[in-house]
């Protein structure tokens, strides 16, 4: 019954292992990063929240777009996935103007070559969601690219298919989250191709690590918004005057506990499932 695990990659807070030739095991740790630095203190169950949320979204959107999820493991943080040929594109969808989208807009009035209306504020809702692909940087930050350059990376037809799928997935997730008081300001999706060349959603989907989650009742355009999940950590780090370079600070217990509660709250609000039920039986998010 036991299988050989070969480590094939690391993300900032996740690990990837091969399971034979055609499957992968994606493991989400409890590590947390802020200001691009992984902190020395973990947030208990954070990886389980993110794995459960991804699996929930993969299940909810499977009729819109196939995906790589095969099964969840009993540890509630590991996902067996179909091994795909990944597309060399970060598929970002933005419904609000934040992060690099806001920076691009201030500098050029556009983001990823898409002209936007004048007079928008930081964190303004966009008239409609925009697909703003970026390159996958090996080190440093992804670079927003225009549709021309993105289409050159994957081919014109595939590009159109990915854009349509990403926008459709985002709209479904935004509607669901909005009904539960969470603004999904933007998200980064990754796609791959299965053995038959069919498009499939991969990686994690609509988690707080791949998306900006904002509390809907606190939206105040004109500046950055508090993060649903990481705000206690950011506020604590800011209060220290830390220079945001490695190594980051240890977090005190009350910041860890407050942050864990926010992750669990996001899970429970979005899935409608008690987090303890998920821990007892991870497959509850697959139904
Ligand atoms: C794949 N990554 C990024 C994520 C890491 C690395 N289904 C798939 N098939 C083939 N490759 C990938 C996937 C997925 N998902 C994803 N790199 C390759 C990544 C998390 C942790 F170490």
Short mmCIF file of C-alpha atoms and ligand atoms in Angstrom, two decimals:
data_model
loop_
_atom_site.label_atom_id
_atom_site.label_comp_id
_atom_site.label_asym_id
_atom_site.label_seq_id
_atom_site.Cartn_x
_atom_site.Cartn_y
_atom_site.Cartn_z
CA UNK A 1 0.00 0.00 0.00
CA UNK A 2 2.91 2.41 0.64
CA UNK A 3 4.12 4.57 -2.21
CA UNK A 4 7.40 6.27 -2.93
CA UNK A 5 7.29 10.06 -2.50
CA UNK A 6 9.77 11.99 -4.60
CA UNK A 7 10.03 15.66 -3.79
CA UNK A 8 9.69 17.61 -7.04
CA UNK A 9 9.18 21.20 -5.97
CA UNK A 10 8.69 23.76 -3.25
CA UNK A 11 6.52 26.82 -3.16
CA UNK A 12 6.93 29.41 -0.42
CA UNK A 13 4.59 27.53 1.89
CA UNK A 14 3.75 24.31 -0.02
CA UNK A 15 5.56 21.20 -1.19
CA UNK A 16 5.02 19.07 -4.24
CA UNK A 17 5.81 15.32 -4.51
CA UNK A 18 5.50 12.86 -7.38
CA UNK A 19 3.25 9.82 -6.87
CA UNK A 20 4.32 7.52 -9.69
CA UNK A 21 4.38 8.99 -13.20
CA UNK A 22 1.01 10.64 -13.51
CA UNK A 23 0.02 11.95 -10.10
CA UNK A 24 1.33 14.57 -7.69
CA UNK A 25 0.85 15.17 -3.97
CA UNK A 26 0.37 18.84 -3.11
CA UNK A 27 0.97 19.48 0.60
CA UNK A 28 0.06 22.80 2.23
CA UNK A 29 2.15 23.61 5.32
CA UNK A 30 1.17 25.95 8.16
CA UNK A 31 3.84 28.45 7.15
CA UNK A 32 2.71 32.02 6.52
CA UNK A 33 4.38 34.74 4.51
CA UNK A 34 3.92 38.46 4.80
CA UNK A 35 5.59 41.20 2.78
CA UNK A 36 7.05 38.28 0.75
CA UNK A 37 8.93 36.82 3.73
CA UNK A 38 8.04 33.44 5.28
CA UNK A 39 7.83 33.97 9.06
CA UNK A 40 9.47 31.65 11.63
CA UNK A 41 6.12 31.09 13.42
CA UNK A 42 3.45 28.83 11.93
CA UNK A 43 -0.33 29.30 12.03
CA UNK A 44 -1.79 25.96 13.19
CA UNK A 45 -4.19 24.45 10.60
CA UNK A 46 -3.56 27.15 7.99
CA UNK A 47 -2.52 24.50 5.45
CA UNK A 48 -5.64 22.48 6.21
CA UNK A 49 -7.85 25.54 5.68
CA UNK A 50 -6.23 26.23 2.31
CA UNK A 51 -6.41 22.61 1.14
CA UNK A 52 -10.04 22.32 2.21
CA UNK A 53 -10.99 25.57 0.50
CA UNK A 54 -9.25 24.57 -2.74
CA UNK A 55 -10.98 21.21 -2.74
CA UNK A 56 -14.32 22.91 -2.03
CA UNK A 57 -13.87 25.25 -5.03
CA UNK A 58 -12.64 22.48 -7.33
CA UNK A 59 -15.77 20.51 -6.49
CA UNK A 60 -18.08 23.50 -6.90
CA UNK A 61 -16.62 24.51 -10.29
CA UNK A 62 -16.01 21.11 -11.89
CA UNK A 63 -18.83 21.57 -14.41
CA UNK A 64 -17.37 24.92 -15.50
CA UNK A 65 -13.82 23.65 -15.97
CA UNK A 66 -12.15 20.30 -15.30
CA UNK A 67 -9.42 20.33 -12.63
CA UNK A 68 -6.47 18.34 -11.29
CA UNK A 69 -8.02 17.19 -7.99
CA UNK A 70 -8.13 13.40 -7.56
CA UNK A 71 -8.53 12.99 -3.79
CA UNK A 72 -7.88 14.44 -0.36
CA UNK A 73 -5.77 12.64 2.20
CA UNK A 74 -6.90 12.02 5.78
CA UNK A 75 -4.37 14.58 7.08
CA UNK A 76 -6.65 17.26 5.51
CA UNK A 77 -3.66 19.17 4.12
CA UNK A 78 -2.59 16.94 1.20
CA UNK A 79 -4.24 16.66 -2.17
CA UNK A 80 -3.58 13.99 -4.78
CA UNK A 81 -3.65 15.59 -8.20
CA UNK A 82 -3.47 14.62 -11.83
CA UNK A 83 -0.11 15.52 -13.29
CA UNK A 84 -0.62 18.06 -16.08
CA UNK A 85 1.49 19.87 -18.59
CA UNK A 86 1.36 23.32 -17.00
CA UNK A 87 0.80 26.43 -19.10
CA UNK A 88 3.57 29.05 -18.64
CA UNK A 89 1.06 31.72 -17.57
CA UNK A 90 -0.22 33.10 -14.28
CA UNK A 91 -3.91 33.68 -14.95
CA UNK A 92 -4.86 36.66 -12.82
CA UNK A 93 -8.42 37.98 -12.72
CA UNK A 94 -9.13 41.31 -11.06
CA UNK A 95 -12.49 42.68 -9.98
CA UNK A 96 -10.95 45.46 -7.87
CA UNK A 97 -7.89 47.64 -8.33
CA UNK A 98 -5.17 46.45 -5.94
CA UNK A 99 -1.53 45.43 -5.88
CA UNK A 100 0.28 45.50 -9.22
CA UNK A 101 -3.00 46.28 -11.04
CA UNK A 102 -3.28 49.53 -9.07
CA UNK A 103 0.43 50.31 -9.60
CA UNK A 104 0.08 49.78 -13.37
CA UNK A 105 -3.07 51.95 -13.43
CA UNK A 106 -1.39 54.86 -11.62
CA UNK A 107 1.59 54.69 -13.99
CA UNK A 108 -0.24 54.12 -17.31
CA UNK A 109 -4.04 54.18 -16.90
CA UNK A 110 -3.98 50.53 -17.95
CA UNK A 111 -3.16 47.11 -16.56
CA UNK A 112 -1.82 44.30 -18.77
CA UNK A 113 -2.50 46.60 -21.73
CA UNK A 114 -6.21 46.98 -20.81
CA UNK A 115 -7.27 50.60 -20.68
CA UNK A 116 -9.39 51.38 -17.61
CA UNK A 117 -11.76 54.29 -16.91
CA UNK A 118 -10.14 57.40 -15.43
CA UNK A 119 -10.78 58.46 -11.84
CA UNK A 120 -10.57 55.05 -10.20
CA UNK A 121 -9.22 54.87 -6.64
CA UNK A 122 -7.03 52.22 -5.06
CA UNK A 123 -9.36 49.27 -4.23
CA UNK A 124 -12.16 50.57 -6.49
CA UNK A 125 -14.40 47.93 -8.01
CA UNK A 126 -13.77 47.65 -11.75
CA UNK A 127 -16.70 48.08 -14.17
CA UNK A 128 -16.21 44.41 -14.99
CA UNK A 129 -13.58 41.81 -14.07
CA UNK A 130 -10.45 41.88 -16.23
CA UNK A 131 -8.09 39.06 -17.13
CA UNK A 132 -4.52 40.31 -16.52
CA UNK A 133 -2.09 37.48 -17.24
CA UNK A 134 1.46 37.56 -15.99
CA UNK A 135 4.62 35.62 -16.61
CA UNK A 136 5.81 33.01 -14.11
CA UNK A 137 8.94 34.50 -12.63
CA UNK A 138 11.44 31.92 -11.34
CA UNK A 139 12.73 34.47 -8.83
CA UNK A 140 11.22 37.82 -7.90
CA UNK A 141 7.80 38.98 -8.98
CA UNK A 142 5.59 37.96 -11.87
CA UNK A 143 5.36 40.60 -14.58
CA UNK A 144 1.99 41.65 -15.98
CA UNK A 145 1.94 41.16 -19.76
CA UNK A 146 -0.53 42.16 -22.44
CA UNK A 147 -2.79 39.74 -24.33
CA UNK A 148 -0.43 39.74 -27.31
CA UNK A 149 2.53 38.48 -25.30
CA UNK A 150 0.39 36.04 -23.32
CA UNK A 151 -1.11 34.57 -26.49
CA UNK A 152 2.39 34.13 -27.90
CA UNK A 153 3.23 31.93 -24.89
CA UNK A 154 0.33 29.47 -25.22
CA UNK A 155 -1.14 30.04 -28.68
CA UNK A 156 -4.05 32.23 -29.70
CA UNK A 157 -6.84 29.69 -29.33
CA UNK A 158 -5.63 28.35 -26.02
CA UNK A 159 -5.26 31.89 -24.75
CA UNK A 160 -8.90 32.68 -25.58
CA UNK A 161 -10.01 29.47 -23.87
CA UNK A 162 -7.99 30.20 -20.72
CA UNK A 163 -9.27 33.77 -20.50
CA UNK A 164 -12.88 32.65 -20.81
CA UNK A 165 -12.42 29.87 -18.23
CA UNK A 166 -10.61 32.13 -15.75
CA UNK A 167 -13.29 34.85 -15.98
CA UNK A 168 -16.12 32.32 -15.63
CA UNK A 169 -14.49 30.69 -12.59
CA UNK A 170 -13.82 34.06 -10.96
CA UNK A 171 -17.41 35.24 -11.47
CA UNK A 172 -18.81 32.10 -9.82
CA UNK A 173 -16.44 32.37 -6.85
CA UNK A 174 -17.08 36.13 -6.44
CA UNK A 175 -20.82 35.61 -6.34
CA UNK A 176 -20.57 32.80 -3.79
CA UNK A 177 -18.10 34.70 -1.57
CA UNK A 178 -20.05 37.96 -1.85
CA UNK A 179 -23.18 36.25 -0.53
CA UNK A 180 -21.09 35.31 2.53
CA UNK A 181 -19.64 38.75 3.20
CA UNK A 182 -16.24 38.23 1.58
CA UNK A 183 -14.97 40.24 -1.37
CA UNK A 184 -12.71 38.21 -3.64
CA UNK A 185 -10.84 41.24 -4.97
CA UNK A 186 -8.61 39.30 -7.35
CA UNK A 187 -7.21 35.83 -7.84
CA UNK A 188 -4.41 33.95 -9.51
CA UNK A 189 -5.29 30.71 -11.29
CA UNK A 190 -3.00 28.19 -12.94
CA UNK A 191 -4.02 25.86 -15.72
CA UNK A 192 -2.51 22.83 -17.38
CA UNK A 193 -3.34 20.32 -20.09
CA UNK A 194 -4.22 16.69 -19.47
CA UNK A 195 -2.99 13.77 -21.60
CA UNK A 196 -5.73 14.48 -24.12
CA UNK A 197 -4.80 18.17 -24.39
CA UNK A 198 -7.83 19.31 -22.42
CA UNK A 199 -7.63 22.41 -20.26
CA UNK A 200 -7.72 21.80 -16.50
CA UNK A 201 -7.51 24.08 -13.46
CA UNK A 202 -4.51 23.21 -11.27
CA UNK A 203 -2.59 24.40 -8.21
CA UNK A 204 -4.76 25.98 -5.46
CA UNK A 205 -8.02 27.74 -6.21
CA UNK A 206 -9.59 30.78 -4.51
CA UNK A 207 -7.63 30.51 -1.28
CA UNK A 208 -6.46 33.50 0.74
CA UNK A 209 -2.90 32.74 -0.44
CA UNK A 210 -3.84 32.96 -4.12
CA UNK A 211 -6.47 35.71 -3.84
CA UNK A 212 -7.17 38.92 -1.96
CA UNK A 213 -9.98 38.30 0.55
CA UNK A 214 -11.48 41.50 1.98
CA UNK A 215 -14.29 41.81 4.56
CA UNK A 216 -17.21 43.19 2.50
CA UNK A 217 -18.55 45.38 5.29
CA UNK A 218 -15.26 47.31 5.53
CA UNK A 219 -14.67 48.26 1.88
CA UNK A 220 -13.36 51.84 1.68
CA UNK A 221 -11.76 52.64 -1.68
CA UNK A 222 -9.00 55.26 -1.66
CA UNK A 223 -6.31 53.11 -0.04
CA UNK A 224 -5.29 49.51 0.56
CA UNK A 225 -7.90 47.31 2.27
CA UNK A 226 -7.42 45.20 5.40
CA UNK A 227 -6.79 41.56 4.53
CA UNK A 228 -9.44 39.14 5.83
CA UNK A 229 -6.78 36.65 6.94
CA UNK A 230 -3.39 38.34 7.37
CA UNK A 231 -4.24 41.74 8.84
CA UNK A 232 -3.26 40.88 12.44
CA UNK A 233 0.11 39.64 11.19
CA UNK A 234 0.69 42.73 9.05
CA UNK A 235 -0.36 45.12 11.82
CA UNK A 236 1.90 43.34 14.32
CA UNK A 237 4.86 43.39 11.90
CA UNK A 238 4.28 47.09 11.15
CA UNK A 239 4.18 47.86 14.90
CA UNK A 240 7.71 46.43 15.25
CA UNK A 241 9.23 48.63 12.57
CA UNK A 242 10.67 45.45 10.95
CA UNK A 243 12.42 46.29 7.65
CA UNK A 244 10.55 43.48 5.79
CA UNK A 245 13.71 41.60 4.89
CA UNK A 246 14.62 38.05 5.95
CA UNK A 247 14.36 36.89 8.68
CA UNK A 248 10.90 37.95 9.77
CA UNK A 249 9.80 38.26 13.41
CA UNK A 250 8.35 35.52 15.62
CA UNK A 251 4.64 36.07 16.21
CA UNK A 252 3.18 36.25 19.75
CA UNK A 253 0.48 33.75 20.75
CA UNK A 254 -2.38 36.25 20.50
CA UNK A 255 -1.45 37.14 16.90
CA UNK A 256 -1.19 33.43 16.02
CA UNK A 257 -4.55 32.67 17.65
CA UNK A 258 -6.31 35.67 16.08
CA UNK A 259 -4.94 34.77 12.65
CA UNK A 260 -5.89 31.11 12.97
CA UNK A 261 -9.44 32.20 13.86
CA UNK A 262 -9.65 34.34 10.73
CA UNK A 263 -8.57 31.44 8.49
CA UNK A 264 -11.07 29.11 10.12
CA UNK A 265 -13.77 31.79 9.84
CA UNK A 266 -13.06 32.19 6.10
CA UNK A 267 -13.31 28.41 5.66
CA UNK A 268 -16.59 28.15 7.57
CA UNK A 269 -18.22 31.16 5.94
CA UNK A 270 -17.29 30.10 2.42
CA UNK A 271 -17.98 26.37 2.70
CA UNK A 272 -20.83 26.47 5.22
CA UNK A 273 -19.06 23.49 6.85
CA UNK A 274 -17.74 23.44 10.42
CA UNK A 275 -13.96 23.26 10.32
CA UNK A 276 -13.90 20.43 12.90
CA UNK A 277 -16.15 18.38 10.64
CA UNK A 278 -13.67 18.87 7.83
CA UNK A 279 -10.79 17.72 10.05
CA UNK A 280 -12.74 14.60 11.08
CA UNK A 281 -13.66 13.76 7.48
CA UNK A 282 -11.96 15.87 4.78
CA UNK A 283 -14.22 14.47 2.07
CA UNK A 284 -17.13 16.58 3.37
CA UNK A 285 -15.87 19.40 1.09
CA UNK A 286 -16.16 17.14 -1.98
CA UNK A 287 -19.94 16.74 -1.80
C1 LIG B 1 2.85 22.03 -10.76
N1 LIG B 1 3.59 23.74 -9.60
C2 LIG B 1 3.69 24.89 -8.73
C3 LIG B 1 2.76 24.48 -6.46
C4 LIG B 1 5.13 23.65 -5.46
C5 LIG B 1 5.04 24.03 -6.79
N2 LIG B 1 -1.22 19.28 -11.50
C6 LIG B 1 0.05 19.66 -11.76
N3 LIG B 1 0.74 19.01 -12.73
C7 LIG B 1 1.96 19.32 -13.02
N4 LIG B 1 2.63 20.28 -12.38
C8 LIG B 1 2.05 21.00 -11.40
C9 LIG B 1 0.71 20.69 -11.06
C10 LIG B 1 0.02 21.40 -10.02
N5 LIG B 1 -0.50 21.98 -9.21
C11 LIG B 1 2.49 23.05 -9.92
N6 LIG B 1 4.64 23.21 -10.17
C12 LIG B 1 4.20 22.16 -10.91
C13 LIG B 1 3.84 24.46 -7.30
C14 LIG B 1 2.88 24.09 -5.15
C15 LIG B 1 4.08 23.69 -4.63
F1 LIG B 1 6.27 23.20 -4.96
#
